Amino acid sequence: MSARTAQAPTAAASAPRTDRASRGLLARLNTPAVRTRLGTVAGVAILVVLFWRLGTGVFLDGLRRIDAATLLAALAIGLLTTVFSAWRWALVARGLGVRLPLGAAVADYYRALFLNAALPGGVLGDVHRAVRHGRSTGDLGRGVRAVVLERTAGQLALFAAGAVVLVTLPSPVRGEVRQAAPLVGLAALGACAVVLALRMNRAPSRRRGRAWHGMWAGARAGLCSRRTAPGVLLSSVVVLAGYVAMFVLAGQVAGADASVAELVPLAVLALLAMGLPLNVGGWGPREGVTAWAFGAAGLGAGRGLTVAVVYGVLGLVASLPGAVVLVARWYAGVRAAASRPAADRASVAPAAPSRPVPGGVAPGPPVGLRPRTRPQTPDGLGGPGGPGGEVSSEKYVPKESARLARSSLPFSAEPREGRPMTPESV
């Protein structure tokens, strides 16, 4: 009995320690850096499995099919979608009370697209765009909310249009979507009811209430107001149409034996897969879903992977103006730092060590910085009460240097060695 009694507190004490360790592990795994690395690893794993099952020939075949006309068409479609996306961002920012010119918005959006395509995760460019715009306007919170709402508008347009397309047009998932649509609708309504019930039964909190009020007020002002809603809706439709047109172009370049009506639902599936945070610069889930969709539609999984590869290359080419913007702004910053005025550089430069000057007289300040001095009077005395009333430069010179300078004059009024001035000392 004594041994059991001694073991009971030990087990009870180890349980909270295990809970704290598990919570600490979950907190470390829930950091943005860890999530980005896990998403990158998942995207690489998807690509490795695809190339292992289908071979690298489909990838090389997609690259060989791209010509100059295709690249120019991709740049034109990218220009259209980027300008309308930047316009949507400017409208949302204006609704939140933040000024954002369209030209600057287009340049920043191009740079964000290039960073999204070149860096893992696929969202680092948008994060950089939000932080930079918020700091440039002096309101980081509104800058971040403008980017979040702009991206949310694009995703909502994709979900709404995708639901209509997948239900109406023939696709490998039309039957499943039709069966799941009522269940998804009921689940959404149930989730909204649960949230409302919890909010009604929860004790009121000023901080939480201000946060919800600020979020809904920003959404109404940025997306649903009379000034912004028509433009946001129009730009979202144009941007989505541009993405679908890019996918159809990739399908035609890859040699997919399918009509536009058959490629549109497959494009919607690929775009929905691109929103998953499990990619390497957008690569990964898009290729997997496209290969599966083409295989299920009877078009061949290898052909679907070729289409996805061509689409990824065209998307990267469409974002290349962002690299030009990035280099141009970096060069402008370097030029601005190199062309600072000489006075600014001298104010932060360390003072040069003093050097002995023949005659024992210390050098004065440079001519351009030398203060004006009043002329000496006949008696050799100067001061603010004399003629001219100008300030003497003796206050800007070290005391020892001033004493030596005065003693070198032919008629000095300075007593020497503490003795009173006599005719012999003159």
GROMACS .gro file of C-alpha atoms in nm:
model
  426
    1MET     CA    1   0.000   0.000   0.000
    2SER     CA    2   0.282   0.241   0.080
    3ALA     CA    3   0.444   0.188  -0.262
    4ARG     CA    4   0.114   0.259  -0.437
    5THR     CA    5   0.063   0.567  -0.225
    6ALA     CA    6   0.410   0.693  -0.317
    7GLN     CA    7   0.357   0.632  -0.688
    8ALA     CA    8   0.024   0.816  -0.705
    9PRO     CA    9   0.163   1.170  -0.648
   10THR     CA   10   0.440   1.100  -0.896
   11ALA     CA   11   0.194   1.009  -1.171
   12ALA     CA   12  -0.025   1.308  -1.084
   13ALA     CA   13   0.275   1.542  -1.104
   14SER     CA   14   0.395   1.401  -1.436
   15ALA     CA   15   0.055   1.456  -1.606
   16PRO     CA   16   0.067   1.840  -1.599
   17ARG     CA   17   0.430   1.827  -1.710
   18THR     CA   18   0.331   1.618  -2.014
   19ASP     CA   19   0.047   1.857  -2.094
   20ARG     CA   20   0.281   2.156  -2.080
   21ALA     CA   21   0.531   1.980  -2.308
   22SER     CA   22   0.261   1.892  -2.562
   23ARG     CA   23   0.126   2.248  -2.560
   24GLY     CA   24   0.477   2.384  -2.609
   25LEU     CA   25   0.536   2.148  -2.901
   26LEU     CA   26   0.207   2.250  -3.065
   27ALA     CA   27   0.292   2.618  -3.015
   28ARG     CA   28   0.630   2.570  -3.184
   29LEU     CA   29   0.472   2.382  -3.473
   30ASN     CA   30   0.209   2.654  -3.521
   31THR     CA   31   0.459   2.928  -3.604
   32PRO     CA   32   0.453   3.082  -3.956
   33ALA     CA   33   0.809   2.967  -4.030
   34VAL     CA   34   0.728   2.604  -3.948
   35ARG     CA   35   0.406   2.616  -4.150
   36THR     CA   36   0.594   2.756  -4.449
   37ARG     CA   37   0.857   2.482  -4.428
   38LEU     CA   38   0.594   2.211  -4.395
   39GLY     CA   39   0.408   2.350  -4.696
   40THR     CA   40   0.729   2.357  -4.899
   41VAL     CA   41   0.807   1.998  -4.805
   42ALA     CA   42   0.454   1.891  -4.900
   43GLY     CA   43   0.479   2.066  -5.238
   44VAL     CA   44   0.813   1.905  -5.313
   45ALA     CA   45   0.675   1.563  -5.214
   46ILE     CA   46   0.380   1.607  -5.452
   47LEU     CA   47   0.611   1.697  -5.741
   48VAL     CA   48   0.843   1.405  -5.667
   49VAL     CA   49   0.553   1.159  -5.667
   50LEU     CA   50   0.415   1.299  -5.993
   51PHE     CA   51   0.748   1.284  -6.175
   52TRP     CA   52   0.814   0.937  -6.036
   53ARG     CA   53   0.479   0.805  -6.162
   54LEU     CA   54   0.456   0.997  -6.491
   55GLY     CA   55   0.821   1.060  -6.570
   56THR     CA   56   1.007   1.381  -6.646
   57GLY     CA   57   0.925   1.361  -7.017
   58VAL     CA   58   0.594   1.542  -6.966
   59PHE     CA   59   0.779   1.830  -6.800
   60LEU     CA   60   1.031   1.861  -7.082
   61ASP     CA   61   0.755   1.824  -7.341
   62GLY     CA   62   0.570   2.118  -7.187
   63LEU     CA   63   0.881   2.336  -7.195
   64ARG     CA   64   0.951   2.251  -7.560
   65ARG     CA   65   0.601   2.353  -7.668
   66ILE     CA   66   0.635   2.713  -7.544
   67ASP     CA   67   0.730   2.962  -7.817
   68ALA     CA   68   0.770   3.341  -7.841
   69ALA     CA   69   0.406   3.404  -7.938
   70THR     CA   70   0.290   3.212  -7.632
   71LEU     CA   71   0.519   3.416  -7.406
   72LEU     CA   72   0.387   3.744  -7.550
   73ALA     CA   73   0.028   3.627  -7.499
   74ALA     CA   74   0.113   3.538  -7.138
   75LEU     CA   75   0.263   3.883  -7.080
   76ALA     CA   76  -0.050   4.048  -7.224
   77ILE     CA   77  -0.285   3.841  -7.008
   78GLY     CA   78  -0.065   3.905  -6.706
   79LEU     CA   79  -0.075   4.280  -6.769
   80LEU     CA   80  -0.455   4.273  -6.783
   81THR     CA   81  -0.498   4.072  -6.464
   82THR     CA   82  -0.233   4.269  -6.274
   83VAL     CA   83  -0.380   4.610  -6.362
   84PHE     CA   84  -0.731   4.503  -6.258
   85SER     CA   85  -0.597   4.341  -5.940
   86ALA     CA   86  -0.410   4.660  -5.853
   87TRP     CA   87  -0.725   4.862  -5.923
   88ARG     CA   88  -0.920   4.638  -5.686
   89TRP     CA   89  -0.651   4.690  -5.420
   90ALA     CA   90  -0.664   5.067  -5.469
   91LEU     CA   91  -1.044   5.064  -5.435
   92VAL     CA   92  -1.032   4.865  -5.112
   93ALA     CA   93  -0.759   5.089  -4.970
   94ARG     CA   94  -0.958   5.399  -5.062
   95GLY     CA   95  -1.262   5.255  -4.887
   96LEU     CA   96  -1.051   5.213  -4.573
   97GLY     CA   97  -0.931   5.572  -4.597
   98VAL     CA   98  -0.581   5.497  -4.732
   99ARG     CA   99  -0.455   5.672  -5.043
  100LEU     CA  100  -0.302   5.442  -5.305
  101PRO     CA  101  -0.231   5.570  -5.659
  102LEU     CA  102  -0.297   5.322  -5.938
  103GLY     CA  103   0.056   5.342  -6.083
  104ALA     CA  104   0.221   5.261  -5.750
  105ALA     CA  105  -0.036   4.986  -5.691
  106VAL     CA  106   0.045   4.822  -6.027
  107ALA     CA  107   0.421   4.830  -5.958
  108ASP     CA  108   0.378   4.689  -5.606
  109TYR     CA  109   0.140   4.420  -5.731
  110TYR     CA  110   0.385   4.310  -5.999
  111ARG     CA  111   0.660   4.284  -5.741
  112ALA     CA  112   0.436   4.082  -5.508
  113LEU     CA  113   0.345   3.842  -5.789
  114PHE     CA  114   0.711   3.785  -5.869
  115LEU     CA  115   0.798   3.722  -5.504
  116ASN     CA  116   0.503   3.483  -5.472
  117ALA     CA  117   0.628   3.288  -5.774
  118ALA     CA  118   0.995   3.290  -5.672
  119LEU     CA  119   0.970   3.221  -5.296
  120PRO     CA  120   0.825   2.921  -5.110
  121GLY     CA  121   0.477   2.946  -4.965
  122GLY     CA  122   0.322   3.153  -5.243
  123VAL     CA  123   0.213   3.438  -5.010
  124LEU     CA  124   0.535   3.611  -4.905
  125GLY     CA  125   0.497   3.869  -5.180
  126ASP     CA  126   0.152   3.967  -5.049
  127VAL     CA  127   0.292   3.991  -4.696
  128HIS     CA  128   0.570   4.221  -4.818
  129ARG     CA  129   0.317   4.429  -5.012
  130ALA     CA  130   0.095   4.471  -4.707
  131VAL     CA  131   0.374   4.565  -4.468
  132ARG     CA  132   0.541   4.805  -4.712
  133HIS     CA  133   0.219   4.985  -4.798
  134GLY     CA  134   0.119   5.010  -4.434
  135ARG     CA  135   0.453   5.161  -4.333
  136SER     CA  136   0.458   5.402  -4.626
  137THR     CA  137   0.116   5.539  -4.529
  138GLY     CA  138   0.193   5.551  -4.159
  139ASP     CA  139  -0.088   5.307  -4.068
  140LEU     CA  140   0.031   4.947  -4.070
  141GLY     CA  141  -0.305   4.807  -3.958
  142ARG     CA  142  -0.501   4.961  -4.243
  143GLY     CA  143  -0.235   4.864  -4.495
  144VAL     CA  144  -0.252   4.500  -4.389
  145ARG     CA  145  -0.633   4.500  -4.382
  146ALA     CA  146  -0.646   4.643  -4.735
  147VAL     CA  147  -0.434   4.357  -4.873
  148VAL     CA  148  -0.626   4.093  -4.676
  149LEU     CA  149  -0.961   4.223  -4.796
  150GLU     CA  150  -0.836   4.248  -5.154
  151ARG     CA  151  -0.721   3.887  -5.153
  152THR     CA  152  -1.043   3.781  -4.979
  153ALA     CA  153  -1.247   3.943  -5.257
  154GLY     CA  154  -1.055   3.744  -5.517
  155GLN     CA  155  -1.104   3.418  -5.332
  156LEU     CA  156  -1.476   3.479  -5.281
  157ALA     CA  157  -1.516   3.547  -5.654
  158LEU     CA  158  -1.330   3.224  -5.730
  159PHE     CA  159  -1.547   3.020  -5.491
  160ALA     CA  160  -1.872   3.166  -5.621
  161ALA     CA  161  -1.785   3.130  -5.989
  162GLY     CA  162  -1.627   2.790  -5.930
  163ALA     CA  163  -1.943   2.657  -5.764
  164VAL     CA  164  -2.156   2.768  -6.058
  165VAL     CA  165  -1.912   2.628  -6.316
  166LEU     CA  166  -1.865   2.294  -6.144
  167VAL     CA  167  -2.238   2.243  -6.103
  168THR     CA  168  -2.342   2.341  -6.456
  169LEU     CA  169  -2.056   2.242  -6.689
  170PRO     CA  170  -1.945   1.880  -6.740
  171SER     CA  171  -1.643   1.794  -6.528
  172PRO     CA  172  -1.504   1.492  -6.342
  173VAL     CA  173  -1.649   1.625  -6.017
  174ARG     CA  174  -1.988   1.753  -6.133
  175GLY     CA  175  -2.177   1.459  -5.987
  176GLU     CA  176  -1.994   1.482  -5.655
  177VAL     CA  177  -2.042   1.859  -5.642
  178ARG     CA  178  -2.413   1.831  -5.708
  179GLN     CA  179  -2.448   1.575  -5.431
  180ALA     CA  180  -2.232   1.769  -5.188
  181ALA     CA  181  -2.375   2.116  -5.259
  182PRO     CA  182  -2.687   2.078  -5.037
  183LEU     CA  183  -2.482   1.926  -4.757
  184VAL     CA  184  -2.224   2.206  -4.778
  185GLY     CA  185  -2.499   2.468  -4.773
  186LEU     CA  186  -2.664   2.314  -4.468
  187ALA     CA  187  -2.328   2.284  -4.293
  188ALA     CA  188  -2.254   2.651  -4.360
  189LEU     CA  189  -2.591   2.756  -4.222
  190GLY     CA  190  -2.540   2.537  -3.915
  191ALA     CA  191  -2.196   2.685  -3.854
  192CYS     CA  192  -2.337   3.038  -3.876
  193ALA     CA  193  -2.615   2.946  -3.630
  194VAL     CA  194  -2.364   2.799  -3.384
  195VAL     CA  195  -2.146   3.109  -3.405
  196LEU     CA  196  -2.441   3.339  -3.345
  197ALA     CA  197  -2.560   3.129  -3.050
  198LEU     CA  198  -2.216   3.136  -2.891
  199ARG     CA  199  -2.190   3.512  -2.936
  200MET     CA  200  -2.531   3.569  -2.781
  201ASN     CA  201  -2.455   3.349  -2.477
  202ARG     CA  202  -2.099   3.477  -2.427
  203ALA     CA  203  -2.028   3.746  -2.171
  204PRO     CA  204  -1.972   4.083  -2.339
  205SER     CA  205  -1.610   4.184  -2.385
  206ARG     CA  206  -1.511   4.535  -2.485
  207ARG     CA  207  -1.188   4.430  -2.651
  208ARG     CA  208  -1.349   4.147  -2.848
  209GLY     CA  209  -1.642   4.367  -2.940
  210ARG     CA  210  -1.412   4.641  -3.071
  211ALA     CA  211  -1.217   4.385  -3.275
  212TRP     CA  212  -1.532   4.243  -3.438
  213HIS     CA  213  -1.672   4.589  -3.496
  214GLY     CA  214  -1.349   4.705  -3.658
  215MET     CA  215  -1.332   4.396  -3.880
  216TRP     CA  216  -1.690   4.423  -4.004
  217ALA     CA  217  -1.665   4.798  -4.046
  218GLY     CA  218  -1.352   4.754  -4.258
  219ALA     CA  219  -1.518   4.484  -4.469
  220ARG     CA  220  -1.824   4.702  -4.527
  221ALA     CA  221  -1.619   5.009  -4.615
  222GLY     CA  222  -1.363   4.827  -4.830
  223LEU     CA  223  -1.583   4.573  -5.012
  224CYS     CA  224  -1.953   4.646  -4.971
  225SER     CA  225  -1.989   5.023  -4.992
  226ARG     CA  226  -2.149   5.195  -5.290
  227ARG     CA  227  -1.818   5.346  -5.398
  228THR     CA  228  -1.615   5.024  -5.392
  229ALA     CA  229  -1.852   4.729  -5.446
  230PRO     CA  230  -1.912   4.771  -5.824
  231GLY     CA  231  -1.542   4.816  -5.899
  232VAL     CA  232  -1.438   4.528  -5.675
  233LEU     CA  233  -1.693   4.297  -5.839
  234LEU     CA  234  -1.594   4.399  -6.193
  235SER     CA  235  -1.220   4.367  -6.128
  236SER     CA  236  -1.264   4.027  -5.962
  237VAL     CA  237  -1.457   3.894  -6.262
  238VAL     CA  238  -1.197   4.024  -6.508
  239VAL     CA  239  -0.907   3.882  -6.306
  240LEU     CA  240  -1.073   3.540  -6.279
  241ALA     CA  241  -1.146   3.541  -6.651
  242GLY     CA  242  -0.780   3.621  -6.718
  243TYR     CA  243  -0.663   3.328  -6.508
  244VAL     CA  244  -0.900   3.092  -6.687
  245ALA     CA  245  -0.784   3.229  -7.025
  246MET     CA  246  -0.423   3.160  -6.925
  247PHE     CA  247  -0.516   2.799  -6.841
  248VAL     CA  248  -0.700   2.755  -7.171
  249LEU     CA  249  -0.394   2.892  -7.352
  250ALA     CA  250  -0.174   2.643  -7.165
  251GLY     CA  251  -0.409   2.362  -7.264
  252GLN     CA  252  -0.394   2.457  -7.631
  253VAL     CA  253  -0.014   2.488  -7.622
  254ALA     CA  254   0.018   2.150  -7.450
  255GLY     CA  255  -0.197   1.985  -7.717
  256ALA     CA  256  -0.493   1.893  -7.498
  257ASP     CA  257  -0.769   1.747  -7.715
  258ALA     CA  258  -1.052   1.932  -7.537
  259SER     CA  259  -1.282   2.225  -7.604
  260VAL     CA  260  -1.294   2.546  -7.404
  261ALA     CA  261  -1.612   2.429  -7.225
  262GLU     CA  262  -1.426   2.118  -7.110
  263LEU     CA  263  -1.114   2.309  -7.002
  264VAL     CA  264  -1.295   2.576  -6.796
  265PRO     CA  265  -1.404   2.346  -6.507
  266LEU     CA  266  -1.059   2.187  -6.505
  267ALA     CA  267  -0.909   2.536  -6.481
  268VAL     CA  268  -1.136   2.613  -6.184
  269LEU     CA  269  -1.015   2.298  -6.007
  270ALA     CA  270  -0.653   2.396  -6.072
  271LEU     CA  271  -0.710   2.749  -5.939
  272LEU     CA  272  -0.878   2.614  -5.626
  273ALA     CA  273  -0.580   2.383  -5.570
  274MET     CA  274  -0.340   2.676  -5.605
  275GLY     CA  275  -0.496   2.833  -5.296
  276LEU     CA  276  -0.370   2.551  -5.075
  277PRO     CA  277  -0.064   2.654  -4.868
  278LEU     CA  278   0.125   2.339  -4.974
  279ASN     CA  279   0.330   2.462  -5.266
  280VAL     CA  280   0.671   2.581  -5.379
  281GLY     CA  281   0.609   2.909  -5.556
  282GLY     CA  282   0.266   2.780  -5.667
  283TRP     CA  283   0.397   2.438  -5.778
  284GLY     CA  284   0.265   2.122  -5.617
  285PRO     CA  285  -0.110   2.083  -5.559
  286ARG     CA  286  -0.188   2.249  -5.892
  287GLU     CA  287   0.004   1.982  -6.084
  288GLY     CA  288  -0.144   1.698  -5.879
  289VAL     CA  289  -0.506   1.813  -5.913
  290THR     CA  290  -0.467   1.891  -6.284
  291ALA     CA  291  -0.316   1.550  -6.356
  292TRP     CA  292  -0.597   1.379  -6.165
  293ALA     CA  293  -0.872   1.589  -6.330
  294PHE     CA  294  -0.741   1.525  -6.681
  295GLY     CA  295  -0.711   1.156  -6.607
  296ALA     CA  296  -1.066   1.141  -6.468
  297ALA     CA  297  -1.198   1.330  -6.773
  298GLY     CA  298  -1.035   1.080  -7.008
  299LEU     CA  299  -0.775   1.327  -7.137
  300GLY     CA  300  -0.474   1.154  -6.981
  301ALA     CA  301  -0.296   1.230  -6.655
  302GLY     CA  302   0.032   1.293  -6.838
  303ARG     CA  303  -0.135   1.552  -7.058
  304GLY     CA  304  -0.279   1.719  -6.751
  305LEU     CA  305   0.065   1.742  -6.594
  306THR     CA  306   0.200   1.896  -6.915
  307VAL     CA  307  -0.078   2.155  -6.910
  308ALA     CA  308  -0.002   2.239  -6.547
  309VAL     CA  309   0.370   2.278  -6.623
  310VAL     CA  310   0.298   2.510  -6.917
  311TYR     CA  311   0.057   2.712  -6.701
  312GLY     CA  312   0.320   2.745  -6.427
  313VAL     CA  313   0.584   2.866  -6.674
  314LEU     CA  314   0.343   3.116  -6.833
  315GLY     CA  315   0.246   3.247  -6.489
  316LEU     CA  316   0.612   3.295  -6.401
  317VAL     CA  317   0.674   3.480  -6.728
  318ALA     CA  318   0.370   3.702  -6.665
  319SER     CA  319   0.520   3.804  -6.328
  320LEU     CA  320   0.867   3.890  -6.464
  321PRO     CA  321   0.794   4.267  -6.479
  322GLY     CA  322   0.791   4.244  -6.101
  323ALA     CA  323   1.161   4.153  -6.111
  324VAL     CA  324   1.224   4.468  -6.317
  325VAL     CA  325   1.037   4.674  -6.057
  326LEU     CA  326   1.236   4.512  -5.777
  327VAL     CA  327   1.573   4.584  -5.942
  328ALA     CA  328   1.474   4.937  -6.043
  329ARG     CA  329   1.368   5.035  -5.692
  330TRP     CA  330   1.678   4.881  -5.541
  331TYR     CA  331   1.895   5.079  -5.784
  332ALA     CA  332   1.701   5.398  -5.710
  333GLY     CA  333   1.761   5.348  -5.339
  334VAL     CA  334   2.133   5.299  -5.395
  335ARG     CA  335   2.151   5.612  -5.611
  336ALA     CA  336   1.961   5.814  -5.352
  337ALA     CA  337   2.196   5.699  -5.076
  338ALA     CA  338   2.503   5.780  -5.289
  339SER     CA  339   2.380   6.127  -5.388
  340ARG     CA  340   2.323   6.263  -5.040
  341PRO     CA  341   2.453   6.617  -4.985
  342ALA     CA  342   2.812   6.651  -4.868
  343ALA     CA  343   2.696   6.836  -4.559
  344ASP     CA  344   2.485   6.536  -4.450
  345ARG     CA  345   2.784   6.304  -4.488
  346ALA     CA  346   3.012   6.549  -4.305
  347SER     CA  347   2.769   6.572  -4.014
  348VAL     CA  348   2.802   6.201  -3.945
  349ALA     CA  349   3.171   6.166  -4.039
  350PRO     CA  350   3.426   6.160  -3.752
  351ALA     CA  351   3.631   6.474  -3.699
  352ALA     CA  352   3.979   6.471  -3.851
  353PRO     CA  353   4.269   6.485  -3.603
  354SER     CA  354   4.431   6.825  -3.565
  355ARG     CA  355   4.778   6.879  -3.711
  356PRO     CA  356   5.037   7.131  -3.600
  357VAL     CA  357   5.050   7.445  -3.810
  358PRO     CA  358   5.362   7.661  -3.849
  359GLY     CA  359   5.351   7.973  -3.636
  360GLY     CA  360   5.147   7.812  -3.360
  361VAL     CA  361   4.813   7.931  -3.497
  362ALA     CA  362   4.537   7.672  -3.516
  363PRO     CA  363   4.350   7.655  -3.847
  364GLY     CA  364   4.002   7.797  -3.844
  365PRO     CA  365   3.689   7.638  -3.985
  366PRO     CA  366   3.643   7.610  -4.362
  367VAL     CA  367   3.570   7.927  -4.552
  368GLY     CA  368   3.210   7.830  -4.620
  369LEU     CA  369   3.149   7.756  -4.250
  370ARG     CA  370   3.367   8.032  -4.093
  371PRO     CA  371   3.157   8.271  -3.879
  372ARG     CA  372   3.174   8.641  -3.948
  373THR     CA  373   3.388   8.845  -3.707
  374ARG     CA  374   3.381   9.213  -3.629
  375PRO     CA  375   3.684   9.415  -3.734
  376GLN     CA  376   3.943   9.501  -3.473
  377THR     CA  377   3.933   9.849  -3.326
  378PRO     CA  378   4.246  10.062  -3.306
  379ASP     CA  379   4.295   9.975  -2.942
  380GLY     CA  380   4.292   9.605  -3.022
  381LEU     CA  381   3.979   9.537  -2.818
  382GLY     CA  382   3.672   9.385  -2.962
  383GLY     CA  383   3.335   9.304  -2.818
  384PRO     CA  384   2.968   9.317  -2.879
  385GLY     CA  385   2.959   9.676  -2.761
  386GLY     CA  386   3.205   9.801  -3.023
  387PRO     CA  387   3.131   9.928  -3.368
  388GLY     CA  388   2.955   9.675  -3.590
  389GLY     CA  389   2.817   9.475  -3.296
  390GLU     CA  390   2.909   9.141  -3.459
  391VAL     CA  391   2.992   8.825  -3.273
  392SER     CA  392   3.359   8.740  -3.236
  393SER     CA  393   3.494   8.408  -3.362
  394GLU     CA  394   3.691   8.350  -3.041
  395LYS     CA  395   3.411   8.141  -2.894
  396TYR     CA  396   3.449   7.890  -3.180
  397VAL     CA  397   3.827   7.843  -3.128
  398PRO     CA  398   3.994   7.654  -2.845
  399LYS     CA  399   4.118   7.877  -2.563
  400GLU     CA  400   4.486   7.791  -2.607
  401SER     CA  401   4.473   7.856  -2.979
  402ALA     CA  402   4.298   8.188  -2.918
  403ARG     CA  403   4.561   8.294  -2.663
  404LEU     CA  404   4.844   8.211  -2.902
  405ALA     CA  405   4.672   8.398  -3.181
  406ARG     CA  406   4.628   8.710  -2.972
  407SER     CA  407   4.984   8.701  -2.840
  408SER     CA  408   5.121   8.691  -3.193
  409LEU     CA  409   4.968   9.029  -3.280
  410PRO     CA  410   5.208   9.327  -3.277
  411PHE     CA  411   5.010   9.512  -3.010
  412SER     CA  412   4.863   9.257  -2.776
  413ALA     CA  413   4.656   9.366  -2.478
  414GLU     CA  414   4.701   9.031  -2.305
  415PRO     CA  415   4.910   9.049  -1.983
  416ARG     CA  416   5.198   8.802  -1.976
  417GLU     CA  417   5.290   8.572  -1.688
  418GLY     CA  418   5.037   8.738  -1.460
  419ARG     CA  419   5.230   9.070  -1.440
  420PRO     CA  420   5.058   9.403  -1.498
  421MET     CA  421   5.110   9.553  -1.836
  422THR     CA  422   5.409   9.793  -1.848
  423PRO     CA  423   5.577   9.978  -2.133
  424GLU     CA  424   5.845   9.706  -2.140
  425SER     CA  425   5.586   9.433  -2.189
  426VAL     CA  426   5.437   9.600  -2.498
   0.00000   0.00000   0.00000
